[in-house]
Structures are given as C-alpha cells and as structure tokens.
CSV table of C-alpha atoms in Angstrom, one decimal:
chain,number,residue,atom,x,y,z
A,11,UNK,CA,74.3,33.9,140.6
A,12,UNK,CA,73.9,37.1,142.8
A,13,UNK,CA,72.4,34.8,145.4
A,14,UNK,CA,75.3,32.3,145.3
A,15,UNK,CA,77.6,35.1,145.3
A,16,UNK,CA,76.3,36.2,148.7
A,17,UNK,CA,76.2,32.9,150.1
A,18,UNK,CA,79.8,32.3,149.4
A,19,UNK,CA,80.8,35.7,150.5
A,20,UNK,CA,79.3,35.0,153.9
A,21,UNK,CA,77.0,38.2,153.8
A,22,UNK,CA,74.0,38.3,156.2
A,23,UNK,CA,70.8,38.0,154.4
A,24,UNK,CA,68.8,40.7,156.4
A,25,UNK,CA,65.5,41.7,155.6
A,26,UNK,CA,66.3,44.1,152.8
A,27,UNK,CA,68.8,42.0,151.0
A,28,UNK,CA,66.4,38.9,151.3
A,29,UNK,CA,63.3,40.9,149.9
A,30,UNK,CA,65.4,42.4,146.8
A,31,UNK,CA,66.4,38.8,146.1
A,32,UNK,CA,62.8,37.5,146.4
A,33,UNK,CA,62.0,40.3,144.3
A,34,UNK,CA,64.7,39.5,141.6
A,35,UNK,CA,63.9,36.0,141.3
A,36,UNK,CA,60.1,36.7,141.2
A,37,UNK,CA,60.3,39.4,138.4
A,38,UNK,CA,62.6,36.9,136.2
A,39,UNK,CA,59.8,34.4,136.5
A,40,UNK,CA,61.7,31.9,138.7
A,41,UNK,CA,58.9,31.8,141.4
A,42,UNK,CA,59.8,28.5,143.0
A,43,UNK,CA,63.3,30.0,143.7
A,44,UNK,CA,61.6,33.3,144.9
A,45,UNK,CA,59.3,31.3,147.5
A,46,UNK,CA,62.3,29.3,148.7
A,47,UNK,CA,64.3,32.1,149.5
A,48,UNK,CA,61.2,34.0,151.1
A,49,UNK,CA,60.2,30.9,153.2
A,50,UNK,CA,63.8,30.5,154.5
A,51,UNK,CA,64.1,34.5,155.6
A,52,UNK,CA,63.9,34.5,159.3
A,53,UNK,CA,62.5,38.2,159.4
A,54,UNK,CA,59.9,39.6,156.8
A,55,UNK,CA,58.5,43.0,156.7
A,56,UNK,CA,55.4,44.3,154.9
A,57,UNK,CA,57.6,44.9,151.8
A,58,UNK,CA,58.8,41.5,151.8
A,59,UNK,CA,55.1,40.1,151.7
A,60,UNK,CA,54.2,42.4,149.1
A,61,UNK,CA,57.0,41.6,147.0
A,62,UNK,CA,55.9,37.7,147.1
A,63,UNK,CA,52.3,38.4,146.6
A,64,UNK,CA,53.1,40.9,143.6
A,65,UNK,CA,55.5,38.3,142.0
A,66,UNK,CA,52.7,35.6,142.2
A,67,UNK,CA,50.1,38.3,140.7
A,68,UNK,CA,52.6,39.1,138.2
A,69,UNK,CA,52.7,35.8,136.6
A,70,UNK,CA,49.1,35.0,136.8
A,71,UNK,CA,49.1,33.0,140.0
A,72,UNK,CA,46.3,34.7,141.7
A,73,UNK,CA,45.7,31.7,144.0
A,74,UNK,CA,49.1,31.7,145.4
A,75,UNK,CA,49.1,35.2,145.8
A,76,UNK,CA,46.2,34.9,148.1
A,77,UNK,CA,47.6,32.0,150.0
A,78,UNK,CA,50.7,34.2,150.9
A,79,UNK,CA,48.3,36.8,152.2
A,80,UNK,CA,46.5,34.3,154.4
A,81,UNK,CA,49.8,33.6,155.7
A,82,UNK,CA,50.7,37.4,156.1
A,83,UNK,CA,47.7,37.7,158.3
A,84,UNK,CA,48.2,34.9,160.4
A,85,UNK,CA,51.8,36.2,161.0
A,86,UNK,CA,50.3,39.4,162.4
A,87,UNK,CA,51.8,41.5,159.6
A,88,UNK,CA,49.4,44.2,158.7
A,89,UNK,CA,48.9,44.6,155.2
A,90,UNK,CA,48.8,48.2,153.4
A,91,UNK,CA,47.4,49.8,150.3
A,92,UNK,CA,50.2,48.1,148.1
A,93,UNK,CA,49.2,44.7,149.1
A,94,UNK,CA,45.7,45.0,148.4
A,95,UNK,CA,46.4,46.7,144.9
A,96,UNK,CA,48.5,43.6,144.1
A,97,UNK,CA,46.0,41.3,145.3
A,98,UNK,CA,43.2,43.3,143.2
A,99,UNK,CA,45.5,43.1,140.1
A,100,UNK,CA,46.0,39.4,140.6
A,101,UNK,CA,42.4,38.8,140.8
A,102,UNK,CA,41.6,40.7,137.8
A,103,UNK,CA,43.9,39.0,135.7
A,104,UNK,CA,42.6,35.6,137.0
A,105,UNK,CA,38.9,36.3,136.9
A,106,UNK,CA,38.3,36.0,140.7
A,107,UNK,CA,35.6,38.1,141.0
A,108,UNK,CA,34.0,37.1,144.3
A,109,UNK,CA,37.3,36.8,145.8
A,110,UNK,CA,38.3,40.4,144.5
A,111,UNK,CA,35.0,41.8,146.1
A,112,UNK,CA,36.0,40.1,149.4
A,113,UNK,CA,39.4,41.7,149.5
A,114,UNK,CA,38.3,44.8,148.6
A,115,UNK,CA,35.8,45.0,151.5
A,116,UNK,CA,38.7,43.5,153.6
A,117,UNK,CA,40.5,46.7,153.2
A,118,UNK,CA,37.9,48.4,155.6
A,119,UNK,CA,39.0,46.0,158.4
A,120,UNK,CA,42.5,47.4,158.2
A,121,UNK,CA,41.1,51.0,157.9
A,122,UNK,CA,42.8,51.4,154.6
A,123,UNK,CA,41.0,53.6,152.1
A,124,UNK,CA,40.7,52.6,148.5
A,125,UNK,CA,42.5,55.0,146.3
A,126,UNK,CA,42.0,55.6,142.4
A,127,UNK,CA,44.1,52.6,141.5
A,128,UNK,CA,42.1,50.4,144.0
A,129,UNK,CA,38.9,51.6,142.2
A,130,UNK,CA,40.3,51.1,138.8
A,131,UNK,CA,40.9,47.6,139.6
A,132,UNK,CA,37.5,46.9,140.9
A,133,UNK,CA,36.1,48.5,137.6
A,134,UNK,CA,38.2,46.3,135.7
A,135,UNK,CA,37.5,43.3,137.7
A,136,UNK,CA,33.7,43.6,137.7
A,137,UNK,CA,33.8,44.8,133.9
A,138,UNK,CA,35.8,42.3,132.4
A,139,UNK,CA,33.3,39.7,133.7
A,140,UNK,CA,30.3,41.5,132.2
A,141,UNK,CA,28.9,43.0,135.5
A,142,UNK,CA,28.9,46.2,133.8
A,143,UNK,CA,26.0,47.8,135.9
A,144,UNK,CA,27.8,46.9,139.4
A,145,UNK,CA,30.9,48.3,138.0
A,146,UNK,CA,29.2,51.4,136.8
A,147,UNK,CA,27.3,51.9,140.5
A,148,UNK,CA,30.7,51.5,142.2
A,149,UNK,CA,32.4,54.1,140.3
A,150,UNK,CA,29.4,56.3,140.7
A,151,UNK,CA,29.6,55.8,144.4
A,152,UNK,CA,33.5,56.6,144.7
A,153,UNK,CA,33.9,59.1,147.6
A,154,UNK,CA,36.8,60.4,145.6
A,155,UNK,CA,36.4,61.8,142.1
A,156,UNK,CA,37.1,59.3,139.4
A,157,UNK,CA,39.7,60.0,137.0
A,158,UNK,CA,40.0,59.2,133.1
A,159,UNK,CA,41.8,56.0,134.1
A,160,UNK,CA,38.8,54.8,136.0
A,161,UNK,CA,36.3,56.0,133.4
A,162,UNK,CA,38.7,54.6,130.6
A,163,UNK,CA,38.7,51.1,132.3
A,164,UNK,CA,35.2,50.8,132.3
A,165,UNK,CA,34.6,52.1,128.9
A,166,UNK,CA,36.9,49.4,127.6
A,167,UNK,CA,34.7,46.8,129.3
A,168,UNK,CA,31.7,48.4,127.9
A,169,UNK,CA,33.1,48.1,124.3
A,170,UNK,CA,34.0,44.4,124.9
A,171,UNK,CA,30.5,43.5,126.1
A,172,UNK,CA,28.7,45.6,123.5
A,173,UNK,CA,26.9,47.3,126.7
A,174,UNK,CA,26.1,50.6,124.4
A,175,UNK,CA,23.5,52.3,126.8
A,176,UNK,CA,26.1,52.2,129.9
A,177,UNK,CA,28.8,52.9,127.5
A,178,UNK,CA,27.5,56.1,126.4
A,179,UNK,CA,27.0,57.3,130.3
A,180,UNK,CA,30.5,56.3,130.8
A,181,UNK,CA,32.3,57.8,127.9
A,182,UNK,CA,30.4,61.2,128.8
A,183,UNK,CA,31.8,60.9,132.2
A,184,UNK,CA,35.0,60.3,130.9
A,185,UNK,CA,35.1,63.2,128.4
A,186,UNK,CA,34.3,65.5,131.3
A,187,UNK,CA,37.2,63.9,133.5
A,188,UNK,CA,39.8,64.0,130.8
A,189,UNK,CA,38.3,66.3,128.0
A,190,UNK,CA,41.7,66.0,126.1
A,191,UNK,CA,41.8,62.5,125.6
A,192,UNK,CA,41.0,61.6,121.9
A,193,UNK,CA,40.3,58.1,122.5
A,194,UNK,CA,37.2,58.9,124.7
A,195,UNK,CA,35.4,60.9,121.9
A,196,UNK,CA,36.0,58.2,119.2
A,197,UNK,CA,34.7,55.4,121.4
A,198,UNK,CA,31.6,57.4,122.0
A,199,UNK,CA,31.4,58.0,118.4
A,200,UNK,CA,31.8,54.5,117.5
A,201,UNK,CA,29.1,53.2,120.2
A,202,UNK,CA,26.8,55.8,118.5
A,203,UNK,CA,27.7,54.4,114.9
A,204,UNK,CA,27.0,50.8,116.2
A,205,UNK,CA,23.6,51.9,117.3
A,206,UNK,CA,22.8,53.6,114.2
A,207,UNK,CA,22.7,57.0,115.7
A,208,UNK,CA,24.8,59.0,113.1
A,209,UNK,CA,23.6,62.4,114.1
A,210,UNK,CA,25.0,61.9,117.6
A,211,UNK,CA,28.0,60.4,116.1
A,212,UNK,CA,28.7,63.2,114.1
A,213,UNK,CA,28.0,65.6,116.7
A,214,UNK,CA,30.5,64.1,119.0
A,215,UNK,CA,33.2,64.4,116.5
A,216,UNK,CA,32.6,67.9,115.8
A,217,UNK,CA,32.7,68.5,119.7
A,218,UNK,CA,36.1,66.8,119.3
A,219,UNK,CA,37.3,69.4,116.7
A,220,UNK,CA,35.7,72.4,118.5
A,221,UNK,CA,37.8,71.6,121.6
A,222,UNK,CA,41.0,70.9,119.3
A,223,UNK,CA,41.5,67.5,120.3
A,224,UNK,CA,43.4,65.9,117.6
A,225,UNK,CA,43.2,62.2,116.8
A,226,UNK,CA,46.1,60.1,117.3
A,227,UNK,CA,47.3,57.3,115.1
A,228,UNK,CA,45.7,53.7,116.2
A,229,UNK,CA,42.4,54.9,116.7
A,230,UNK,CA,39.5,54.3,114.2
A,231,UNK,CA,36.5,56.3,113.9
A,232,UNK,CA,33.1,54.8,112.4
C-alpha cells in the first residue's frame, strides 16, 4: 500500500526510501516483494545490502542471504560489521557451520575486527552443532574479554549436549564475568547434580546466597 502510494504520487525512489521499503517488506515476511524492489533499485549502499541480507536471515533463508552477499562483493560494495553479524546469525539458525566459519574468517580480509556479538554468534553456531571444544577454544582465545552473553551462549549449548566437564569450566567463567546472573549459578549447580556431585552443587547454591543473588522465577535447581 505504501509502495503503491509512492508510485502513484510520483515520488523518486532514492536509496533511503528504497531501502526503507525493502526493510518493510522483509520484516513483514514478504521476501519476494522485498527482493523484487531491491533488485529494481538503481543505487544501493551498504545499508541496502545489509537490509536484504538481514531480511533473508530473519526468515531462515541463509542460502539466499549468502547469495546476496556474493552479489554485494561482486558489486564492489564493502561489507561492514553489521553485514557479517547478519550473515553469521543466518548461518547459526540454519546450521551452516562451515559457511559460518568461512564468513568469520572473511572479516579479516575486510579489516573488520569481530566484536562481542560476532563471537557470541560463532559460539552459538559451534555450540549448537555440538562442537563444544572448538567453541570453548574460540572463546578462550578472544582478543577481547568475553561477557556474560558469550559465556551464557556457550553454557546453554553445554546443557543441550550434556557436556558436563566443559559446562563446569564455562559456568565458572560465566559467573566470574557476570556474578549477579542467577541463571549461571543454577545451571552450574544442576550440572554438578547431573554428575552426582551433590557437595559441589550445594556449595554453588551457598555461594549464590552469600553473594545475595536471588533466584528468579523460571529457573529450577536440582
């Protein structure tokens, strides 16, 4: 409707307006219309490309997201940190491990330094696929200090795949990074419980009490 109004009103479809419409269609799930409009744009900037890539990723079409990225490179438009974050997110949800690793390495070619969100995406990608050791090594080798979000992502993967030994190490680091997060204490306590290490589980809960960390609704301790 908005697009039709613009057409009938004779408004010029410049980069900003075209990008906004591409974004609107994509977020509404109308990817065919979004792509048709995107392809018809005479000029596209990095934001235009990012919006189209993000739109595909948002709706689980990682393959199309990567195809658009390839076209972006062929068009000599330099991607930025947001481009790669959208691509890594798409690969994570699609389970494209090898492609995600290649894209993460591709960032160096463009002199883009990964930030915490990029590392969290990679930890999630590797963790979901069961590559917990590789994910842990990646996080431990980060040139920036991992935050609770990065550790939490990895910890969730350990829980899913029952990787208790790695889970203990990760949970300990997560607590050190974000000592006010009750979820990390509870997950660590539960891991100890699953291993039959009840004394350690109790000590973890006691540590939580000593630090005045309250358990929120929704978490369950063993």
